[in-house]
XYZ file of C-alpha atoms in Angstrom:
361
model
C 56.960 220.461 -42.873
C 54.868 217.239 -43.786
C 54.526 213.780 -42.334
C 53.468 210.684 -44.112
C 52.868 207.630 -41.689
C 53.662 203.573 -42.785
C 54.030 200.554 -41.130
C 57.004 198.610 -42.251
C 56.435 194.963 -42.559
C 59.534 194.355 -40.204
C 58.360 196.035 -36.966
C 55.155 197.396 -35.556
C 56.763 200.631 -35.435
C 55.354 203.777 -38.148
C 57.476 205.600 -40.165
C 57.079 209.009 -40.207
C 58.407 210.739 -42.909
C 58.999 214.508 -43.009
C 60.166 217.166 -45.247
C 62.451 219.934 -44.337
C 63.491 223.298 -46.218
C 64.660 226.253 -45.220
C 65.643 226.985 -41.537
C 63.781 223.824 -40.387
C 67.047 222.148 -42.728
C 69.453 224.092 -40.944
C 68.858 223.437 -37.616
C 68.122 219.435 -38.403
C 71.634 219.540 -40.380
C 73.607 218.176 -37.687
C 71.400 215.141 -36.772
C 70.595 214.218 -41.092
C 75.112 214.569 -40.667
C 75.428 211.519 -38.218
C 72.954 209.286 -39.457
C 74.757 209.548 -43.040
C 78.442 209.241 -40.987
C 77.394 206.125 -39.448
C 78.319 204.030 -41.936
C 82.173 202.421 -42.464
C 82.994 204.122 -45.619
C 81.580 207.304 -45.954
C 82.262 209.969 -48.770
C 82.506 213.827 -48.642
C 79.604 213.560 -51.394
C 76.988 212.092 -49.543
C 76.963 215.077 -46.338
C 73.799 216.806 -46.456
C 75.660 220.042 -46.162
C 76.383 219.580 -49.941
C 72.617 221.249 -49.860
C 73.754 224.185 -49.106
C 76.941 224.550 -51.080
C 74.801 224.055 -53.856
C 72.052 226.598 -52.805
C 74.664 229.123 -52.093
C 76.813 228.804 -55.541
C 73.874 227.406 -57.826
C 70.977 229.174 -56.578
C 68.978 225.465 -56.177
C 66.179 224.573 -53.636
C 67.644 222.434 -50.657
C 65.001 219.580 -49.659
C 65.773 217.065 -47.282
C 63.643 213.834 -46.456
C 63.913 212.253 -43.256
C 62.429 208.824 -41.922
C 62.086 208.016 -38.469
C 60.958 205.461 -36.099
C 60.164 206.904 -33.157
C 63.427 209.093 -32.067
C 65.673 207.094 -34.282
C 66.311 208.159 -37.708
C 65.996 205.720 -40.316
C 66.288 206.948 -43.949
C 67.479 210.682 -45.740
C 67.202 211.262 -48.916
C 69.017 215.189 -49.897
C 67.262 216.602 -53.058
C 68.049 220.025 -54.995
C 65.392 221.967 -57.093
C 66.738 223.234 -60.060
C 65.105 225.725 -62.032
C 65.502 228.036 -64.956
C 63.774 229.298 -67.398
C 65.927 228.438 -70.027
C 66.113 224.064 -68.877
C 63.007 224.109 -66.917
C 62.481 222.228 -63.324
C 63.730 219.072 -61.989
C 64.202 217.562 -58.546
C 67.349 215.824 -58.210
C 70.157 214.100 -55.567
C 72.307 215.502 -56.338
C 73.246 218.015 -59.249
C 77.529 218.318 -59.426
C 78.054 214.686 -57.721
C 77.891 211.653 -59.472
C 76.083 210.087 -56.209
C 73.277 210.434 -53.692
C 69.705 208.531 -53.661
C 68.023 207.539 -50.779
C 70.200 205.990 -47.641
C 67.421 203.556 -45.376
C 67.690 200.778 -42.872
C 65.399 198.757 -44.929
C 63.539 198.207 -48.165
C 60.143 199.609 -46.394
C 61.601 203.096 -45.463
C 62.884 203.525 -48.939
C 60.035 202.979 -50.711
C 58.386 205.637 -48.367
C 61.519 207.928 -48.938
C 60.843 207.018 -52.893
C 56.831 207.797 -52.064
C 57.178 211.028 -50.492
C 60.284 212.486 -53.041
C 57.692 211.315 -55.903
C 55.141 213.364 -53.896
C 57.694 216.337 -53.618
C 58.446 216.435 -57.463
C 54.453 216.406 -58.200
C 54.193 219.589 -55.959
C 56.900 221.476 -57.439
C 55.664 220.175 -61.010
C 59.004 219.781 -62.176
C 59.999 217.471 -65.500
C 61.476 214.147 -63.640
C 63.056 213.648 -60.455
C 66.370 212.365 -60.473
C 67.823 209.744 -57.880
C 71.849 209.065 -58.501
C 71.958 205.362 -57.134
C 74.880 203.267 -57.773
C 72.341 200.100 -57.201
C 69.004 199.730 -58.769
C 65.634 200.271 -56.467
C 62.168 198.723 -56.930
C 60.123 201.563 -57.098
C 57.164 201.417 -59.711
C 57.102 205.245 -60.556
C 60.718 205.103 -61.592
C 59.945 203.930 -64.927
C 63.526 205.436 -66.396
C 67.301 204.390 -65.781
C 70.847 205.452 -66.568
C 72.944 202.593 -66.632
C 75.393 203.496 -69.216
C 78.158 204.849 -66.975
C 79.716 203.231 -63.930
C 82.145 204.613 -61.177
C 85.962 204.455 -61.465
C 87.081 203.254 -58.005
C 91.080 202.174 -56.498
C 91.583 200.399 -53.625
C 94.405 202.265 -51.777
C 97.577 200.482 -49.745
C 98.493 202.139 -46.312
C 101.731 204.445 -47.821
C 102.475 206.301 -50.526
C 105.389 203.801 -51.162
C 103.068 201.148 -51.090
C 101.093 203.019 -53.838
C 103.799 203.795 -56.046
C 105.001 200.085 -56.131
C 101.315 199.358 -56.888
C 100.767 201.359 -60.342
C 102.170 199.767 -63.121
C 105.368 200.274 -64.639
C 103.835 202.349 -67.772
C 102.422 204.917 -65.410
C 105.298 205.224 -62.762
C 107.429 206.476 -66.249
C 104.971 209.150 -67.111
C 104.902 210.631 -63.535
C 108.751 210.545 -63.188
C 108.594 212.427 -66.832
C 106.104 215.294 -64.921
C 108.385 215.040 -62.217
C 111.851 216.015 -64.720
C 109.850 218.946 -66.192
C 109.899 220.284 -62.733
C 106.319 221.327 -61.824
C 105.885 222.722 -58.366
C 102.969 221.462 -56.575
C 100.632 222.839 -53.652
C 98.449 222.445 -51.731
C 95.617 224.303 -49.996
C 91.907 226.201 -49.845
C 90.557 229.287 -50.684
C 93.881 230.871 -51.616
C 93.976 228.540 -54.131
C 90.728 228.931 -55.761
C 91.875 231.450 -58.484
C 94.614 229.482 -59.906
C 92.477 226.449 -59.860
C 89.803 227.888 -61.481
C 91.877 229.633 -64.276
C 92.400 226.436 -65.636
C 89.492 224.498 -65.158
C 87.225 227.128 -66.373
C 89.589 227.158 -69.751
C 89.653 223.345 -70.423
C 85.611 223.249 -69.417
C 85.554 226.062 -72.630
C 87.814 223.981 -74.453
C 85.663 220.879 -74.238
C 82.855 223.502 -75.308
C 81.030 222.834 -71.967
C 79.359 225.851 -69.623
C 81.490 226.044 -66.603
C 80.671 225.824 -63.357
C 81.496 228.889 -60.689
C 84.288 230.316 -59.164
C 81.840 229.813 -56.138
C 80.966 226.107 -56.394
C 84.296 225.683 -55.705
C 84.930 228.052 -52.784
C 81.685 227.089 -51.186
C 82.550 223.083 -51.049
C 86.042 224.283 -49.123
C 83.968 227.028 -47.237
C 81.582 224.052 -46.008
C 84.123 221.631 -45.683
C 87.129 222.728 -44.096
C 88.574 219.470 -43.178
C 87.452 217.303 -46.078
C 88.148 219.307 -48.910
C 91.277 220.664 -50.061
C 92.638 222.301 -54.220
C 95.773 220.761 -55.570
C 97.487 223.327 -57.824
C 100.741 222.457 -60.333
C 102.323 224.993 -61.788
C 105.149 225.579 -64.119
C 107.166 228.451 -62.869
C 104.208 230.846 -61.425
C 101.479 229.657 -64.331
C 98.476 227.170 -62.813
C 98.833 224.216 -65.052
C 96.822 221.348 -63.467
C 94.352 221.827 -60.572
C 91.689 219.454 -58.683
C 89.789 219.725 -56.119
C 90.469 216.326 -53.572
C 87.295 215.255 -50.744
C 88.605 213.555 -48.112
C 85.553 211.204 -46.291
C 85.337 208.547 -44.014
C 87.326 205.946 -45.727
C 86.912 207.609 -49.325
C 88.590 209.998 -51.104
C 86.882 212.107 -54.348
C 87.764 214.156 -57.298
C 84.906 215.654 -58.637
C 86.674 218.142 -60.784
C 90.015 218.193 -62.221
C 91.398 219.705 -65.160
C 95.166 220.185 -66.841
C 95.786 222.471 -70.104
C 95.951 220.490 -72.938
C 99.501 222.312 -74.300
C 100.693 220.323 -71.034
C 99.866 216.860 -72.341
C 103.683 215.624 -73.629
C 104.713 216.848 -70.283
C 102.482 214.506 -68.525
C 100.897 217.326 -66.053
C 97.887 215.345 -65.489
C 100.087 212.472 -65.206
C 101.519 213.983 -62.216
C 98.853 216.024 -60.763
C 96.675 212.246 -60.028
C 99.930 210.781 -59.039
C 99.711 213.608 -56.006
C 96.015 213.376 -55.876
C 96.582 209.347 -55.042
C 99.348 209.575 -52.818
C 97.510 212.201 -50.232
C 94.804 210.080 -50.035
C 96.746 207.398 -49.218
C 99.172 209.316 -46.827
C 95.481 210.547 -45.558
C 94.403 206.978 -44.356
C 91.859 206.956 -47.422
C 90.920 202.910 -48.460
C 89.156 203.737 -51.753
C 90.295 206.494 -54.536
C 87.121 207.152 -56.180
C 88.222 208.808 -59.781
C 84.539 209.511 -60.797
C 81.871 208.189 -63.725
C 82.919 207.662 -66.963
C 81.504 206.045 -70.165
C 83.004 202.159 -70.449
C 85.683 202.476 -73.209
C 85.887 206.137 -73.196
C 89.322 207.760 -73.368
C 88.579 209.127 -69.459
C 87.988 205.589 -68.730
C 90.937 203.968 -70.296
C 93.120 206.701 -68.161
C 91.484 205.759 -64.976
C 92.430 201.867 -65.872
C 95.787 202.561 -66.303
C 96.001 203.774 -62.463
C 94.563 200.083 -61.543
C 91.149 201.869 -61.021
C 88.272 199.233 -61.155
C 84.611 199.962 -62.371
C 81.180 199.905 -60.142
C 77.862 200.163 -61.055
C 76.152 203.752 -61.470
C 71.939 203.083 -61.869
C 70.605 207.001 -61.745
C 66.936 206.490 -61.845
C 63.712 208.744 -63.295
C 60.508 209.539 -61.950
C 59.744 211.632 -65.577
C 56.625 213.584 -65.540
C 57.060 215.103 -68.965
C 59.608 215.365 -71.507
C 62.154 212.971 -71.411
C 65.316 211.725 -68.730
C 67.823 212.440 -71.612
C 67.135 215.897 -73.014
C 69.847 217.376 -71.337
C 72.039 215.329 -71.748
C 75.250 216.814 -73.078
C 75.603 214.194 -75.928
C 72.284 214.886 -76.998
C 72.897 215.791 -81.158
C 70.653 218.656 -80.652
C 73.649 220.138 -78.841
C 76.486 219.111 -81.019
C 76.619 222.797 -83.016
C 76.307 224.832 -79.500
C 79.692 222.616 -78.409
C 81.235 223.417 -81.277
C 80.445 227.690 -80.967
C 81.481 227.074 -77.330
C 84.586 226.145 -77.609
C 85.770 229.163 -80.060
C 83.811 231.496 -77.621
C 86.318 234.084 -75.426
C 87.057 232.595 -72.281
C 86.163 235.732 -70.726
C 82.397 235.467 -71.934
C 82.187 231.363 -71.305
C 83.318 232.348 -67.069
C 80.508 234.849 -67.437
C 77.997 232.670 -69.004
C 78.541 229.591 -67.901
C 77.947 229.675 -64.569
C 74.512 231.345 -65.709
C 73.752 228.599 -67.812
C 75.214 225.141 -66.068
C 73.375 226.217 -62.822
C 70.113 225.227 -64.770
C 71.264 221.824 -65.865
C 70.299 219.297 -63.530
């Protein structure tokens, strides 16, 4: 463990600024977990215990970086190392959710926060650190931003009644249509995880991306019992449509969902966010946070139709070499390995893919 000291211009009060890894992370978990839950609306994706899902399924690094003020904390910032031989090194907060970045009471404990994860990235020598803001910061060795996606957010009415009256007419048809073709829906954990992953490990292949693990998945229920939960329809006893639904303080996520394309005309997906919308409303949730997407995109246009509204996304780049976008999956570079993906077995892309995604930060 390390500690940097400042003096923020706002109080004669230093700022000490520590590092913690291994089990000086677990047993400082609970504390870094109520200074993030102190705010009014809180999502599942900003809990530092997303560190160790992601260490457990992914094999990354956990670092977390706490400010204080005396006894009080006053800033966190949760990074993952990811490393492979393959992709190379990177430091980023955090890999799998489209948000994290630093969390401070004020500008001056950021910019130490920013200091001391710049610091961080120089030890570990990895290629750029990564910080998924939704707001631009002012630090000067973040020389690189991401700007060209922005979050997908609904503000959710009290009922599920409330909600349906809400949606416009043009969607309320296609989820009575899922609803004629009789899909059975359910919901639950673990139990689930198979059926859920059947077919969002197939439509990942289909989209000729490497999947993520069974285990990403079980791990995120595993860690959060209460805020995390798989929706599964089916059609008779085949998994059709699956997502996995976080339940925060206030805000509700779906990082992952996925339908089979065969069940398009039958409006599966239609009907599977229909469910997803209504729990979070019967949940108490006020915001339905459908996830990033590209501004005109065809996943954007389908998270308009819900009423969905969009807000900013700023990821910024501390690079050290190479550049912020060579991974990225729309890179040309990678245009003929998406193509062999997608007429790969399915069996081999749930064997590889895990391998292979685990590396990309």
């Amino acid at each position: 463990m390390t500690t940097l000291q400042t003096i923020s211009p706002l109080t004669t009060h230093p700022v000490a600024v520590r590092v913690h890894s291994g089990v000086a992370l677990a047993e400082r978990l609970s504390a870094l977990d109520d200074y993030v839950l102190i705010g009014q609306r809180v999502p599942v994706s900003r809990r530092p215990a997303w560190l160790f899902v992601l260490q457990q399924a992914m094999d990354h690094v956990p670092y977390a970086i706490e400010a204080h003020r005396g006894d009080r904390t006053v800033g966190v910032v949760f990074l993952a190392y990811v490393h492979s031989w393959l992709f190379g090194r990177y430091l980023v907060s955090l890999p799998y959710l489209n948000s994290g970045g630093i969390l401070a009471a004020d500008s001056a404990t950021e910019a130490s926060l920013a200091s001391r994860a710049v610091a961080l990235a120089d030890e570990l020598g990895v290629q750029y650190l990564e910080l998924r803001h939704e707001w631009p910061q002012d630090f000067p060795a973040f020389g690189h931003r991401r700007e060209d996606k922005v979050h997908m957010r609904l503000e959710l009415p009290t009922t599920g009644a409330a909600l349906w009256e809400q949606i416009p007419a043009k969607v309320r048809n296609q989820v009575r249509k899922g609803q004629k073709h009789g899909f059975q829906v359910q919901w639950g954990g673990v139990e689930l995880v198979d059926e859920f992953y059947s077919v969002f490990s197939r439509n990942m292949r289909d989209l000729g991306t490497p999947t993520y693990s069974r285990a990403l998945f079980a791990e995120a229920l595993k860690w959060f019992p209460d805020g995390a939960e798989l929706c599964v329809l089916r059609d008779g006893r085949r998994p059709v449509a699956g997502a996995l639904l976080l339940h925060g303080h206030g805000v509700a996520e779906v990082p992952s969902a996925s339908s089979l394309r065969e069940y398009n005309s039958s409006c599966a997906n239609m009907l599977l966010y229909w469910h997803l919308l209504e729990r979070s409303a019967e949940r108490r949730q006020e915001l339905f946070d459908f996830g990033r997407s590209s501004e005109g995109s065809s996943t954007y246009r389908f998270k308009k139709q819900w009423g969905a509204t969009p807000a900013p996304a700023c990821w910024q780049y501390y690079v050290r070499s190479g550049s912020a976008g060579q991974l990225r999956p729309d890179n040309p570079k990678y245009k003929k390995m998406v193509a062999i993906w997608q007429h790969l077995p399915l069996a081999l892309t749930r064997l590889l893919g895990p391998r292979i995604v685990r590396g990309i930060p």
